[in-house]
PDB file of C-alpha atoms and ligand atoms in Angstrom:
ATOM      1  CA  MET A1417     102.463  40.676 300.872  1.00 52.00           C
ATOM      2  CA  GLU A1418      99.385  41.461 302.916  1.00 53.00           C
ATOM      3  CA  LYS A1419      99.183  39.863 306.342  1.00 54.00           C
ATOM      4  CA  LEU A1420      96.320  37.595 307.250  1.00 52.00           C
ATOM      5  CA  THR A1421      93.777  39.406 309.306  1.00 50.00           C
ATOM      6  CA  GLY A1422      90.813  37.673 310.866  1.00 55.00           C
ATOM      7  CA  LEU A1423      89.586  34.345 309.642  1.00 68.00           C
ATOM      8  CA  LYS A1424      89.064  35.060 305.968  1.00 92.00           C
ATOM      9  CA  LYS A1425      91.288  33.038 303.690  1.00 98.00           C
ATOM     10  CA  ILE A1426      92.647  34.493 300.458  1.00 98.00           C
ATOM     11  CA  LYS A1427      90.692  33.262 297.457  1.00 98.00           C
ATOM     12  CA  THR A1428      93.103  31.354 295.257  1.00 98.00           C
ATOM     13  CA  ALA A1429      93.101  29.755 291.816  1.00 98.00           C
ATOM     14  CA  VAL A1430      95.425  26.893 290.862  1.00 99.00           C
ATOM     15  CA  PHE A1431      96.413  26.581 287.199  1.00 99.00           C
ATOM     16  CA  ILE A1432      97.322  23.089 285.955  1.00 98.00           C
ATOM     17  CA  SER A1433      97.954  21.127 282.758  1.00 98.00           C
ATOM     18  CA  GLY A1434      98.693  17.609 283.975  1.00 98.00           C
ATOM     19  CA  THR A1435      98.507  15.143 286.835  1.00 98.00           C
ATOM     20  CA  GLY A1436      97.802  17.711 289.503  1.00 98.00           C
ATOM     21  CA  SER A1437      99.627  16.111 292.422  1.00 98.00           C
ATOM     22  CA  ASN A1438     100.682  19.576 293.586  1.00 98.00           C
ATOM     23  CA  LEU A1439      97.103  20.757 293.120  1.00 98.00           C
ATOM     24  CA  LYS A1440      95.780  17.947 295.324  1.00 98.00           C
ATOM     25  CA  ASN A1441      98.412  18.710 297.902  1.00 98.00           C
ATOM     26  CA  ILE A1442      97.635  22.448 297.922  1.00 98.00           C
ATOM     27  CA  ILE A1443      93.909  21.737 298.239  1.00 98.00           C
ATOM     28  CA  LYS A1444      94.539  19.541 301.276  1.00 98.00           C
ATOM     29  CA  PHE A1445      96.824  22.179 302.771  1.00 98.00           C
ATOM     30  CA  SER A1446      94.222  24.907 302.156  1.00 98.00           C
ATOM     31  CA  LYS A1447      91.772  23.103 304.388  1.00 98.00           C
ATOM     32  CA  ILE A1448      93.949  23.233 307.503  1.00 98.00           C
ATOM     33  CA  LYS A1449      93.482  26.115 309.896  1.00 96.00           C
ATOM     34  CA  LYS A1450      96.913  27.656 309.440  1.00 96.00           C
ATOM     35  CA  SER A1451      96.522  27.899 305.666  1.00 98.00           C
ATOM     36  CA  PRO A1452      96.195  31.531 304.590  1.00 98.00           C
ATOM     37  CA  ILE A1453      94.465  30.518 301.352  1.00 98.00           C
ATOM     38  CA  SER A1454      91.359  28.722 300.141  1.00 98.00           C
ATOM     39  CA  ILE A1455      91.191  27.084 296.717  1.00 98.00           C
ATOM     40  CA  ASP A1456      88.182  28.427 294.893  1.00 98.00           C
ATOM     41  CA  LEU A1457      89.014  27.806 291.256  1.00 98.00           C
ATOM     42  CA  ILE A1458      90.987  25.383 289.106  1.00 99.00           C
ATOM     43  CA  VAL A1459      92.028  26.501 285.635  1.00 98.00           C
ATOM     44  CA  SER A1460      93.431  24.246 282.952  1.00 98.00           C
ATOM     45  CA  ASN A1461      94.446  24.742 279.340  1.00 98.00           C
ATOM     46  CA  THR A1462      93.375  21.193 278.507  1.00 98.00           C
ATOM     47  CA  SER A1463      90.455  18.920 279.301  1.00 98.00           C
ATOM     48  CA  LYS A1464      92.984  16.064 279.321  1.00 98.00           C
ATOM     49  CA  ALA A1465      94.590  17.240 282.556  1.00 98.00           C
ATOM     50  CA  LYS A1466      94.146  14.373 284.994  1.00 98.00           C
ATOM     51  CA  GLY A1467      94.249  16.823 287.883  1.00 98.00           C
ATOM     52  CA  LEU A1468      90.822  18.155 286.867  1.00 98.00           C
ATOM     53  CA  SER A1469      89.315  15.174 288.682  1.00 98.00           C
ATOM     54  CA  PHE A1470      90.257  16.912 291.955  1.00 98.00           C
ATOM     55  CA  ALA A1471      87.761  19.659 291.113  1.00 98.00           C
ATOM     56  CA  ASN A1472      84.976  17.077 291.332  1.00 97.00           C
ATOM     57  CA  GLN A1473      86.479  15.284 294.299  1.00 98.00           C
ATOM     58  CA  PHE A1474      86.834  18.450 296.378  1.00 98.00           C
ATOM     59  CA  LYS A1475      83.849  20.300 294.850  1.00 98.00           C
ATOM     60  CA  ILE A1476      85.877  23.171 293.480  1.00 98.00           C
ATOM     61  CA  LYS A1477      84.855  25.165 290.418  1.00 98.00           C
ATOM     62  CA  LYS A1478      86.912  24.306 287.337  1.00 98.00           C
ATOM     63  CA  LYS A1479      87.273  25.945 283.963  1.00 98.00           C
ATOM     64  CA  ILE A1480      89.096  24.821 280.841  1.00 98.00           C
ATOM     65  CA  PHE A1481      90.429  27.388 278.412  1.00 98.00           C
ATOM     66  CA  ASN A1482      91.886  26.409 275.102  1.00 94.00           C
ATOM     67  CA  PHE A1483      94.499  28.927 274.191  1.00 95.00           C
ATOM     68  CA  THR A1484      93.870  29.041 270.422  1.00 95.00           C
ATOM     69  CA  ASN A1485      93.498  32.799 270.641  1.00 97.00           C
ATOM     70  CA  PHE A1486      95.960  33.613 273.395  1.00 97.00           C
ATOM     71  CA  LYS A1487      95.015  37.248 273.928  1.00 97.00           C
ATOM     72  CA  ASN A1488      91.288  36.552 274.073  1.00 98.00           C
ATOM     73  CA  THR A1489      91.795  33.584 276.359  1.00 98.00           C
ATOM     74  CA  GLU A1490      93.828  35.617 278.830  1.00 98.00           C
ATOM     75  CA  LYS A1491      91.126  38.320 278.750  1.00 98.00           C
ATOM     76  CA  ASN A1492      88.480  35.717 279.557  1.00 98.00           C
ATOM     77  CA  ILE A1493      90.551  34.231 282.365  1.00 98.00           C
ATOM     78  CA  LEU A1494      90.987  37.686 283.897  1.00 98.00           C
ATOM     79  CA  LEU A1495      87.221  38.235 283.753  1.00 98.00           C
ATOM     80  CA  LEU A1496      86.620  34.915 285.498  1.00 98.00           C
ATOM     81  CA  LEU A1497      89.226  35.668 288.180  1.00 98.00           C
ATOM     82  CA  LYS A1498      87.507  38.987 288.849  1.00 98.00           C
ATOM     83  CA  LYS A1499      84.079  37.390 288.977  1.00 98.00           C
ATOM     84  CA  GLU A1500      85.305  34.758 291.449  1.00 98.00           C
ATOM     85  CA  LYS A1501      87.185  37.385 293.492  1.00 98.00           C
ATOM     86  CA  ILE A1502      90.452  35.502 293.125  1.00 98.00           C
ATOM     87  CA  LYS A1503      93.372  37.347 294.717  1.00 98.00           C
ATOM     88  CA  PHE A1504      96.173  34.821 294.362  1.00 98.00           C
ATOM     89  CA  ILE A1505      97.271  32.299 291.712  1.00 98.00           C
ATOM     90  CA  CYS A1506      99.380  29.163 292.189  1.00 99.00           C
ATOM     91  CA  LEU A1507     100.778  27.708 288.985  1.00 98.00           C
ATOM     92  CA  ALA A1508     101.298  23.971 289.431  1.00 98.00           C
ATOM     93  CA  GLY A1509     102.493  22.239 286.302  1.00 98.00           C
ATOM     94  CA  PHE A1510     100.774  24.793 284.063  1.00 98.00           C
ATOM     95  CA  MET A1511     102.320  24.491 280.604  1.00 97.00           C
ATOM     96  CA  LYS A1512     101.363  27.879 279.139  1.00 97.00           C
ATOM     97  CA  ILE A1513     103.482  30.968 279.577  1.00 97.00           C
ATOM     98  CA  LEU A1514     101.329  33.840 280.790  1.00 97.00           C
ATOM     99  CA  SER A1515     101.902  37.166 279.063  1.00 97.00           C
ATOM    100  CA  LYS A1516     103.454  40.220 280.618  1.00 97.00           C
ATOM    101  CA  ASP A1517     100.121  41.929 280.123  1.00 97.00           C
ATOM    102  CA  PHE A1518      98.208  39.229 282.025  1.00 98.00           C
ATOM    103  CA  ILE A1519     100.662  39.332 284.924  1.00 98.00           C
ATOM    104  CA  LYS A1520     100.408  43.123 285.057  1.00 96.00           C
ATOM    105  CA  LYS A1521      96.614  43.148 284.807  1.00 97.00           C
ATOM    106  CA  PHE A1522      96.009  40.494 287.462  1.00 97.00           C
ATOM    107  CA  ASP A1523      95.652  42.504 290.597  1.00 88.00           C
ATOM    108  CA  GLY A1524      97.249  39.941 292.867  1.00 89.00           C
ATOM    109  CA  LYS A1525     100.163  37.618 293.213  1.00 96.00           C
ATOM    110  CA  ILE A1526     101.190  34.700 291.036  1.00 98.00           C
ATOM    111  CA  ILE A1527     103.654  32.055 292.157  1.00 98.00           C
ATOM    112  CA  ASN A1528     104.989  28.914 290.503  1.00 98.00           C
ATOM    113  CA  ILE A1529     106.797  25.696 291.397  1.00 98.00           C
ATOM    114  CA  HIS A1530     109.688  24.640 289.216  1.00 98.00           C
ATOM    115  CA  PRO A1531     111.543  21.302 289.431  1.00 98.00           C
ATOM    116  CA  SER A1532     115.107  22.591 289.528  1.00 98.00           C
ATOM    117  CA  LEU A1533     117.421  24.658 291.659  1.00 98.00           C
ATOM    118  CA  LEU A1534     116.725  27.945 289.900  1.00 98.00           C
ATOM    119  CA  PRO A1535     118.389  29.881 288.354  1.00 98.00           C
ATOM    120  CA  LYS A1536     119.723  26.595 286.996  1.00 98.00           C
ATOM    121  CA  TYR A1537     117.615  24.838 284.345  1.00 98.00           C
ATOM    122  CA  LYS A1538     114.790  27.175 283.501  1.00 98.00           C
ATOM    123  CA  GLY A1539     112.215  25.652 281.153  1.00 97.00           C
ATOM    124  CA  LEU A1540     111.700  21.968 280.429  1.00 97.00           C
ATOM    125  CA  ASN A1541     113.506  18.622 280.981  1.00 97.00           C
ATOM    126  CA  THR A1542     115.177  19.798 284.159  1.00 98.00           C
ATOM    127  CA  HIS A1543     115.895  16.315 285.544  1.00 98.00           C
ATOM    128  CA  ASN A1544     117.471  15.116 282.321  1.00 98.00           C
ATOM    129  CA  ARG A1545     119.666  18.158 282.160  1.00 98.00           C
ATOM    130  CA  ALA A1546     120.831  17.838 285.779  1.00 98.00           C
ATOM    131  CA  ILE A1547     121.787  14.190 285.290  1.00 98.00           C
ATOM    132  CA  LYS A1548     123.443  14.767 281.930  1.00 97.00           C
ATOM    133  CA  ASN A1549     125.577  17.495 283.450  1.00 97.00           C
ATOM    134  CA  LYS A1550     126.578  15.152 286.281  1.00 97.00           C
ATOM    135  CA  ASP A1551     125.263  17.563 288.899  1.00 98.00           C
ATOM    136  CA  LYS A1552     125.607  16.454 292.512  1.00 98.00           C
ATOM    137  CA  PHE A1553     122.362  18.151 293.553  1.00 98.00           C
ATOM    138  CA  ALA A1554     118.935  18.808 292.134  1.00 98.00           C
ATOM    139  CA  GLY A1555     115.777  20.198 293.709  1.00 98.00           C
ATOM    140  CA  CYS A1556     112.758  22.421 293.396  1.00 98.00           C
ATOM    141  CA  THR A1557     111.979  26.089 293.712  1.00 98.00           C
ATOM    142  CA  VAL A1558     108.874  28.136 294.450  1.00 98.00           C
ATOM    143  CA  HIS A1559     109.161  31.622 292.964  1.00 98.00           C
ATOM    144  CA  HIS A1560     107.189  34.717 292.037  1.00 98.00           C
ATOM    145  CA  VAL A1561     106.002  34.801 288.452  1.00 98.00           C
ATOM    146  CA  THR A1562     107.277  37.663 286.323  1.00 96.00           C
ATOM    147  CA  ALA A1563     107.258  38.265 282.594  1.00 93.00           C
ATOM    148  CA  LYS A1564     110.608  36.463 282.298  1.00 95.00           C
ATOM    149  CA  LEU A1565     110.240  32.645 282.402  1.00 95.00           C
ATOM    150  CA  ASP A1566     111.239  31.001 285.707  1.00 95.00           C
ATOM    151  CA  SER A1567     113.112  34.133 286.731  1.00 95.00           C
ATOM    152  CA  GLY A1568     111.045  35.804 289.486  1.00 96.00           C
ATOM    153  CA  LYS A1569     112.228  36.225 293.064  1.00 97.00           C
ATOM    154  CA  ILE A1570     112.703  32.910 294.870  1.00 98.00           C
ATOM    155  CA  ILE A1571     110.449  32.249 297.871  1.00 98.00           C
ATOM    156  CA  LEU A1572     111.841  28.857 298.954  1.00 98.00           C
ATOM    157  CA  GLN A1573     114.074  26.202 297.485  1.00 98.00           C
ATOM    158  CA  LYS A1574     114.812  22.591 298.484  1.00 98.00           C
ATOM    159  CA  LYS A1575     118.018  20.831 297.512  1.00 98.00           C
ATOM    160  CA  ILE A1576     118.364  17.056 297.258  1.00 98.00           C
ATOM    161  CA  LYS A1577     121.280  14.800 296.440  1.00 98.00           C
ATOM    162  CA  ILE A1578     121.466  13.051 293.054  1.00 98.00           C
ATOM    163  CA  THR A1579     122.701   9.505 293.629  1.00 97.00           C
ATOM    164  CA  ALA A1580     124.591   7.252 291.210  1.00 96.00           C
ATOM    165  CA  ASN A1581     121.453   5.178 290.639  1.00 96.00           C
ATOM    166  CA  ASP A1582     119.230   8.106 289.750  1.00 97.00           C
ATOM    167  CA  ASN A1583     117.662   8.457 286.333  1.00 97.00           C
ATOM    168  CA  PRO A1584     115.314  11.288 285.259  1.00 98.00           C
ATOM    169  CA  THR A1585     112.258   9.292 286.395  1.00 98.00           C
ATOM    170  CA  SER A1586     113.560   8.416 289.842  1.00 98.00           C
ATOM    171  CA  LEU A1587     114.820  11.934 290.321  1.00 98.00           C
ATOM    172  CA  ALA A1588     111.459  13.431 289.290  1.00 98.00           C
ATOM    173  CA  LYS A1589     109.727  11.198 291.833  1.00 98.00           C
ATOM    174  CA  LYS A1590     112.065  12.232 294.650  1.00 98.00           C
ATOM    175  CA  ILE A1591     111.737  15.892 293.768  1.00 98.00           C
ATOM    176  CA  LEU A1592     107.945  15.754 293.498  1.00 98.00           C
ATOM    177  CA  LYS A1593     107.818  14.475 297.075  1.00 98.00           C
ATOM    178  CA  GLN A1594     109.785  17.550 298.136  1.00 98.00           C
ATOM    179  CA  GLU A1595     107.577  19.823 296.004  1.00 98.00           C
ATOM    180  CA  HIS A1596     104.620  18.728 298.079  1.00 98.00           C
ATOM    181  CA  LYS A1597     106.315  20.078 301.202  1.00 98.00           C
ATOM    182  CA  LEU A1598     107.802  23.151 299.592  1.00 98.00           C
ATOM    183  CA  TYR A1599     104.658  24.623 298.052  1.00 98.00           C
ATOM    184  CA  PRO A1600     102.651  24.912 301.314  1.00 98.00           C
ATOM    185  CA  ALA A1601     105.729  26.118 303.194  1.00 98.00           C
ATOM    186  CA  SER A1602     106.236  28.824 300.560  1.00 98.00           C
ATOM    187  CA  ILE A1603     102.619  29.962 300.817  1.00 98.00           C
ATOM    188  CA  ILE A1604     102.915  30.206 304.588  1.00 98.00           C
ATOM    189  CA  LYS A1605     106.154  32.167 304.243  1.00 98.00           C
ATOM    190  CA  LEU A1606     104.618  34.527 301.725  1.00 97.00           C
ATOM    191  CA  PHE A1607     101.709  35.517 303.945  1.00 96.00           C
ATOM    192  CA  SER A1608     103.415  35.679 307.321  1.00 91.00           C
TER     193      SER A1608
HETATM  194  C1  GRF B2836     105.998  19.420 288.845  1.00 96.32           C
HETATM  195  O1  GRF B2836     107.211  18.764 288.783  1.00 96.32           O
HETATM  196  C2  GRF B2836     106.190  20.911 288.840  1.00 96.32           C
HETATM  197  O2  GRF B2836     107.372  21.312 289.473  1.00 96.32           O
HETATM  198  C3  GRF B2836     106.289  21.193 287.373  1.00 96.32           C
HETATM  199  O3  GRF B2836     105.362  20.336 286.763  1.00 96.32           O
HETATM  200  C4  GRF B2836     105.152  19.199 287.600  1.00 96.32           C
HETATM  201  C5  GRF B2836     103.698  19.120 287.885  1.00 96.32           C
HETATM  202  O4  GRF B2836     103.340  17.942 288.570  1.00 96.32           O
HETATM  203  N1  GRF B2836     106.085  22.595 287.102  1.00 96.32           N
HETATM  204  P1  GRF B2836     101.877  17.727 289.116  1.00 96.32           P
HETATM  205  O5  GRF B2836     100.938  17.934 287.923  1.00 96.32           O
HETATM  206  O6  GRF B2836     101.636  18.733 290.170  1.00 96.32           O
HETATM  207  O7  GRF B2836     101.845  16.328 289.615  1.00 96.32           O
END
């Protein structure tokens, strides 16, 4: 990954579908001096994503794409990314799977945060699955995005203990707290 030279931050887009707590956290991180990135665009596949409110709050450009025609939508997103000079994408609770073609055509890096200790529990319902299997540990992972779902090279991972009292909701809450530390740390690692 390119090293940071001078003061210019890398123009970044965050893709979301939901609450956007990671988005908010990344925006706040991007404003500190040691952040290698600035957040210049928020993309969502749904106008219902609560996290879109952070676009207004932090005065960041937002764009909603409905994916009814997947190929066309990806083409339009790529055009927008080019127009906005976006060089880096953070997926943060984005519920669409980007195509191999999109990943190849985007001339930059894409990373994602996933709420499990990858390679365990790719896909959905990770907390449920960890508890059902009586795992002793759960966690979160930031990884590069490749054409294969949740399978790209791991950048950083955080492990936490599952206690006897944990249920999927309490576990999700604990892990989310860790996600908010892991995502900025991973971005720093990636660019240093
Ligand atoms: C997080 O748990 C993230 O790991 C997963 O989706 C959730 C998004 O949460 N991919 P938020 O929208 O950032 O609050």
